[in-house]
């Protein structure tokens, strides 16, 4: 992506950024410790805590949950602004949204198959550790 394309995005008022609200394990552990000290009911996992914080009507509760947001999709004037999704991720980062660094641009379907096998191995190892 070139600088001119990024400047066009920065100047447009009509853009949409989609992503995920999430809570890190560290933030979840701090919340659980705090709720235990206050003898309050605690959440089972970070996902439930983040989802509850988004639905709650009190913005102070939402702010206290230490949530993160990861952007993964960009629309400008209702359209995808780039030919490659990787360019959208780079633009989101340059626009100062948090976006994952854990992605690779791969040629063709075979590259994706290899990447998915690697992700599967990584997930199995993580499951064994926990």
Coordinates of N, CA and C in Angstrom, one line a residue:
X1 N 0.8 -1.2 0.0 CA 0.0 0.0 0.0 C 0.9 1.2 0.0
X2 N 0.5 2.2 -0.8 CA 1.3 3.4 -0.8 C 0.7 4.5 0.1
X3 N 1.5 5.6 0.3 CA 1.1 6.6 1.2 C -0.1 7.4 0.7
X4 N -0.3 7.5 -0.6 CA -1.4 8.2 -1.1 C -2.7 7.5 -0.8
X5 N -2.7 6.1 -0.9 CA -3.9 5.4 -0.5 C -4.3 5.5 1.0
X6 N -3.2 5.5 1.8 CA -3.5 5.7 3.2 C -4.0 7.1 3.5
X7 N -3.5 8.1 2.9 CA -4.0 9.5 3.1 C -5.5 9.6 2.7
X8 N -5.9 8.9 1.6 CA -7.3 8.9 1.2 C -8.2 8.3 2.3
X9 N -7.7 7.3 2.9 CA -8.5 6.6 3.9 C -8.6 7.6 5.1
X10 N -7.5 8.2 5.5 CA -7.5 9.1 6.7 C -8.4 10.2 6.5
X11 N -8.6 10.7 5.3 CA -9.4 11.9 5.0 C -10.9 11.6 4.9
X12 N -11.3 10.4 4.7 CA -12.7 10.0 4.5 C -13.3 9.9 5.9
X13 N -14.6 10.4 5.9 CA -15.3 10.3 7.2 C -16.1 9.0 7.3
X14 N -16.4 8.4 6.1 CA -17.3 7.2 6.1 C -16.4 5.9 6.0
X15 N -16.0 5.4 7.2 CA -15.3 4.1 7.2 C -15.8 3.3 8.3
X16 N -15.6 2.0 8.2 CA -16.1 1.1 9.2 C -14.9 0.1 9.5
X17 N -14.7 -0.1 10.8 CA -13.7 -1.0 11.2 C -14.3 -2.1 12.1
X18 N -14.2 -3.3 11.7 CA -14.7 -4.4 12.5 C -13.6 -5.1 13.2
X19 N -13.9 -5.7 14.3 CA -12.9 -6.4 15.1 C -13.5 -7.2 16.2
X20 N -12.6 -7.5 17.2 CA -13.0 -8.3 18.3 C -12.6 -7.6 19.6
X21 N -13.6 -7.5 20.5 CA -13.3 -7.0 21.9 C -12.9 -8.3 22.7
X22 N -11.8 -8.1 23.4 CA -11.3 -9.3 24.1 C -10.6 -8.8 25.4
X23 N -10.4 -9.8 26.3 CA -9.7 -9.5 27.5 C -8.5 -10.4 27.6
X24 N -7.3 -9.9 27.9 CA -6.1 -10.7 28.0 C -6.2 -11.6 29.3
X25 N -5.5 -12.6 29.3 CA -5.4 -13.5 30.5 C -5.0 -12.7 31.7
X26 N -4.0 -11.9 31.5 CA -3.5 -11.1 32.6 C -4.5 -10.2 33.2
X27 N -5.3 -9.5 32.4 CA -6.4 -8.6 32.8 C -7.5 -9.4 33.5
X28 N -7.8 -10.6 33.0 CA -8.8 -11.5 33.6 C -8.3 -12.0 35.0
X29 N -7.1 -12.3 35.1 CA -6.6 -12.7 36.4 C -6.6 -11.6 37.4
X30 N -6.3 -10.4 37.0 CA -6.4 -9.2 37.9 C -7.9 -9.0 38.3
X31 N -8.8 -9.1 37.4 CA -10.2 -8.9 37.7 C -10.7 -10.0 38.6
X32 N -10.3 -11.2 38.4 CA -10.7 -12.3 39.3 C -10.2 -12.1 40.7
X33 N -9.0 -11.7 40.8 CA -8.4 -11.4 42.2 C -9.1 -10.3 42.9
X34 N -9.5 -9.2 42.1 CA -10.2 -8.1 42.7 C -11.6 -8.5 43.2
X35 N -12.3 -9.3 42.3 CA -13.6 -9.7 42.7 C -13.6 -10.7 43.9
X36 N -12.6 -11.5 44.0 CA -12.4 -12.4 45.1 C -12.2 -11.6 46.4
X37 N -11.4 -10.6 46.3 CA -11.1 -9.7 47.5 C -12.4 -9.1 48.0
X38 N -13.3 -8.7 47.1 CA -14.6 -8.1 47.4 C -15.7 -9.1 47.6
X39 N -15.4 -10.3 47.6 CA -16.3 -11.4 47.8 C -17.5 -11.3 46.7
X40 N -17.1 -10.9 45.5 CA -18.1 -10.8 44.5 C -18.0 -12.1 43.6
X41 N -19.1 -12.4 42.9 CA -19.1 -13.5 42.0 C -18.1 -13.2 40.9
X42 N -17.3 -14.3 40.5 CA -16.3 -14.1 39.5 C -16.7 -14.8 38.2
X43 N -16.0 -14.4 37.1 CA -16.3 -15.0 35.8 C -15.5 -16.3 35.6
X44 N -16.1 -17.1 34.7 CA -15.4 -18.4 34.5 C -14.2 -18.2 33.5
X45 N -14.3 -17.3 32.6 CA -13.2 -17.1 31.6 C -13.2 -15.7 31.1
X46 N -12.1 -15.3 30.4 CA -12.0 -14.0 29.9 C -13.1 -13.6 28.8
X47 N -13.5 -14.6 28.1 CA -14.5 -14.4 27.0 C -15.8 -13.9 27.6
X48 N -16.2 -14.6 28.7 CA -17.5 -14.3 29.4 C -17.4 -12.9 30.0
X49 N -16.2 -12.6 30.6 CA -16.1 -11.3 31.2 C -16.1 -10.2 30.2
X50 N -15.5 -10.4 29.0 CA -15.5 -9.3 28.0 C -16.9 -9.2 27.4
X51 N -17.5 -10.3 27.1 CA -18.9 -10.2 26.6 C -19.9 -9.5 27.5
X52 N -19.7 -9.8 28.8 CA -20.6 -9.2 29.8 C -20.3 -7.7 29.9
X53 N -19.1 -7.3 29.8 CA -18.7 -5.9 29.8 C -19.3 -5.1 28.6
X54 N -19.4 -5.7 27.5 CA -19.9 -5.1 26.3 C -21.4 -4.9 26.4
X55 N -22.1 -5.8 27.0 CA -23.5 -5.8 27.2 C -24.0 -4.9 28.3
X56 N -23.2 -4.7 29.3 CA -23.7 -4.0 30.5 C -24.0 -2.5 30.2
X57 N -24.9 -1.9 30.8 CA -25.4 -0.6 30.5 C -24.6 0.5 31.2
X58 N -23.8 0.1 32.2 CA -23.0 1.1 32.9 C -21.6 1.2 32.3
X59 N -21.2 2.4 31.7 CA -19.9 2.5 31.0 C -18.8 2.4 32.0
X60 N -19.0 2.7 33.3 CA -17.9 2.6 34.3 C -17.5 1.2 34.5
X61 N -18.4 0.3 34.4 CA -18.1 -1.2 34.6 C -17.3 -1.6 33.3
X62 N -17.8 -1.2 32.2 CA -17.1 -1.6 30.9 C -15.7 -1.1 30.9
X63 N -15.5 0.2 31.4 CA -14.1 0.8 31.4 C -13.2 0.1 32.4
X64 N -13.8 -0.4 33.5 CA -13.0 -1.1 34.5 C -12.5 -2.4 34.1
X65 N -13.0 -3.0 33.1 CA -12.7 -4.4 32.7 C -11.4 -4.5 32.0
X66 N -10.8 -3.5 31.6 CA -9.5 -3.5 30.8 C -9.6 -4.4 29.6
X67 N -10.5 -4.0 28.7 CA -10.7 -4.7 27.5 C -9.7 -4.2 26.4
X68 N -9.4 -5.1 25.4 CA -8.6 -4.7 24.3 C -9.5 -4.9 23.0
X69 N -9.1 -4.3 22.0 CA -9.8 -4.4 20.7 C -8.8 -4.7 19.6
X70 N -9.1 -5.7 18.8 CA -8.2 -6.0 17.7 C -9.0 -5.9 16.4
X71 N -8.6 -5.0 15.6 CA -9.3 -4.8 14.3 C -8.8 -5.8 13.3
X72 N -9.8 -6.2 12.4 CA -9.4 -7.2 11.4 C -10.1 -6.9 10.1
X73 N -11.0 -5.9 10.0 CA -11.7 -5.7 8.7 C -11.9 -4.2 8.5
X74 N -11.7 -3.7 7.3 CA -11.9 -2.3 7.0 C -12.8 -2.1 5.8
X75 N -13.7 -1.2 5.9 CA -14.6 -0.8 4.8 C -14.5 0.7 4.7
X76 N -14.4 1.2 3.4 CA -14.4 2.7 3.2 C -15.5 3.0 2.2
X77 N -16.5 3.8 2.6 CA -17.7 4.1 1.9 C -18.4 2.8 1.5
X78 N -18.4 1.9 2.4 CA -19.1 0.6 2.2 C -18.5 -0.4 1.3
X79 N -17.2 -0.1 0.9 CA -16.5 -1.1 0.0 C -15.1 -1.4 0.6
X80 N -14.7 -2.6 0.2 CA -13.3 -3.0 0.6 C -12.3 -2.2 -0.2
X81 N -11.4 -1.5 0.5 CA -10.6 -0.5 -0.2 C -9.4 -1.1 -0.9
X82 N -9.0 -2.3 -0.6 CA -7.8 -2.9 -1.2 C -8.1 -4.2 -1.8
X83 N -7.2 -4.6 -2.7 CA -7.3 -5.9 -3.4 C -7.0 -7.1 -2.4
X84 N -6.1 -6.8 -1.5 CA -5.6 -7.9 -0.6 C -6.0 -7.5 0.9
X85 N -6.5 -8.5 1.6 CA -6.8 -8.3 3.0 C -5.6 -7.9 3.8
X86 N -4.4 -8.4 3.4 CA -3.2 -8.0 4.1 C -3.0 -6.4 4.0
X87 N -3.4 -5.8 2.9 CA -3.2 -4.4 2.8 C -4.2 -3.7 3.7
X88 N -5.4 -4.2 4.0 CA -6.3 -3.7 4.9 C -5.8 -3.7 6.3
X89 N -5.1 -4.9 6.7 CA -4.5 -5.0 8.0 C -3.4 -4.0 8.2
X90 N -2.6 -3.8 7.2 CA -1.5 -2.8 7.3 C -2.1 -1.4 7.4
X91 N -3.2 -1.1 6.7 CA -3.8 0.2 6.8 C -4.4 0.4 8.2
X92 N -5.0 -0.6 8.7 CA -5.6 -0.5 10.1 C -4.5 -0.2 11.1
X93 N -3.4 -0.8 11.0 CA -2.3 -0.5 11.9 C -1.7 0.9 11.7
X94 N -1.6 1.3 10.5 CA -1.1 2.7 10.2 C -2.1 3.7 10.7
X95 N -3.4 3.4 10.8 CA -4.4 4.2 11.3 C -4.5 4.1 12.8
X96 N -3.6 3.4 13.4 CA -3.4 3.2 14.9 C -4.5 2.3 15.5
X97 N -5.1 1.5 14.8 CA -5.9 0.4 15.4 C -5.0 -0.7 15.7
X98 N -5.3 -1.4 16.8 CA -4.6 -2.7 17.1 C -5.0 -3.7 16.1
X99 N -4.1 -4.4 15.5 CA -4.4 -5.5 14.6 C -3.3 -6.5 14.8
X100 N -3.7 -7.8 14.6 CA -2.8 -8.9 14.8 C -1.5 -8.8 14.0
X101 N -0.4 -9.1 14.6 CA 0.9 -9.3 13.9 C 1.0 -10.7 13.4
X102 N 0.1 -11.6 13.9 CA 0.2 -13.0 13.7 C -0.5 -13.5 12.4
X103 N 0.0 -13.0 11.3 CA -0.5 -13.4 10.0 C 0.6 -13.4 8.9
X104 N 0.4 -14.2 7.9 CA 1.4 -14.3 6.8 C 0.6 -14.2 5.5
X105 N 1.3 -13.6 4.5 CA 0.8 -13.6 3.2 C 1.4 -14.8 2.5
X106 N 0.5 -15.7 2.0 CA 0.9 -17.0 1.4 C 0.5 -17.1 0.0
X107 N 1.3 -17.7 -0.9 CA 0.8 -17.9 -2.3 C 0.0 -19.1 -2.4
X108 N -1.2 -19.0 -3.0 CA -2.0 -20.2 -3.3 C -2.6 -20.9 -2.1
X109 N -3.3 -22.0 -2.4 CA -3.9 -22.8 -1.4 C -3.0 -23.7 -0.6
X110 N -1.9 -24.1 -1.2 CA -1.0 -25.0 -0.5 C -0.3 -24.3 0.6
X111 N 0.0 -23.0 0.5 CA 0.6 -22.3 1.6 C -0.4 -22.2 2.7
X112 N -1.7 -22.0 2.5 CA -2.7 -21.9 3.5 C -2.8 -23.3 4.2
X113 N -2.7 -24.4 3.5 CA -2.8 -25.7 4.1 C -1.6 -25.9 5.1
X114 N -0.4 -25.5 4.7 CA 0.7 -25.6 5.6 C 0.5 -24.8 6.8
X115 N 0.1 -23.6 6.6 CA -0.1 -22.7 7.8 C -1.2 -23.3 8.7
X116 N -2.3 -23.8 8.2 CA -3.3 -24.4 9.1 C -2.8 -25.6 9.9
X117 N -2.0 -26.4 9.2 CA -1.4 -27.5 10.0 C -0.5 -27.0 11.1
X118 N 0.3 -26.0 10.8 CA 1.1 -25.4 11.9 C 0.3 -24.8 13.0
X119 N -0.8 -24.1 12.7 CA -1.7 -23.6 13.7 C -2.3 -24.7 14.6
X120 N -2.6 -25.8 13.9 CA -3.2 -27.0 14.6 C -2.2 -27.5 15.6
X121 N -0.9 -27.7 15.2 CA 0.1 -28.2 16.1 C 0.3 -27.2 17.3
X122 N 0.3 -25.9 17.0 CA 0.5 -24.9 18.0 C -0.7 -25.0 19.1
X123 N -1.9 -25.2 18.6 CA -3.1 -25.3 19.4 C -3.0 -26.5 20.3
X124 N -2.6 -27.6 19.7 CA -2.5 -28.9 20.5 C -1.5 -28.7 21.6
X125 N -0.3 -28.1 21.3 CA 0.7 -27.9 22.3 C 0.2 -27.0 23.5
X126 N -0.6 -26.0 23.1 CA -1.1 -25.0 24.1 C -2.1 -25.8 25.0
X127 N -2.9 -26.6 24.4 CA -3.9 -27.4 25.1 C -3.3 -28.3 26.2
X128 N -2.2 -28.9 25.8 CA -1.5 -29.9 26.7 C -0.9 -29.1 27.8
X129 N -0.3 -27.9 27.6 CA 0.2 -27.1 28.7 C -0.8 -26.6 29.7
X130 N -2.0 -26.4 29.2 CA -3.1 -25.9 30.1 C -3.7 -27.0 30.7

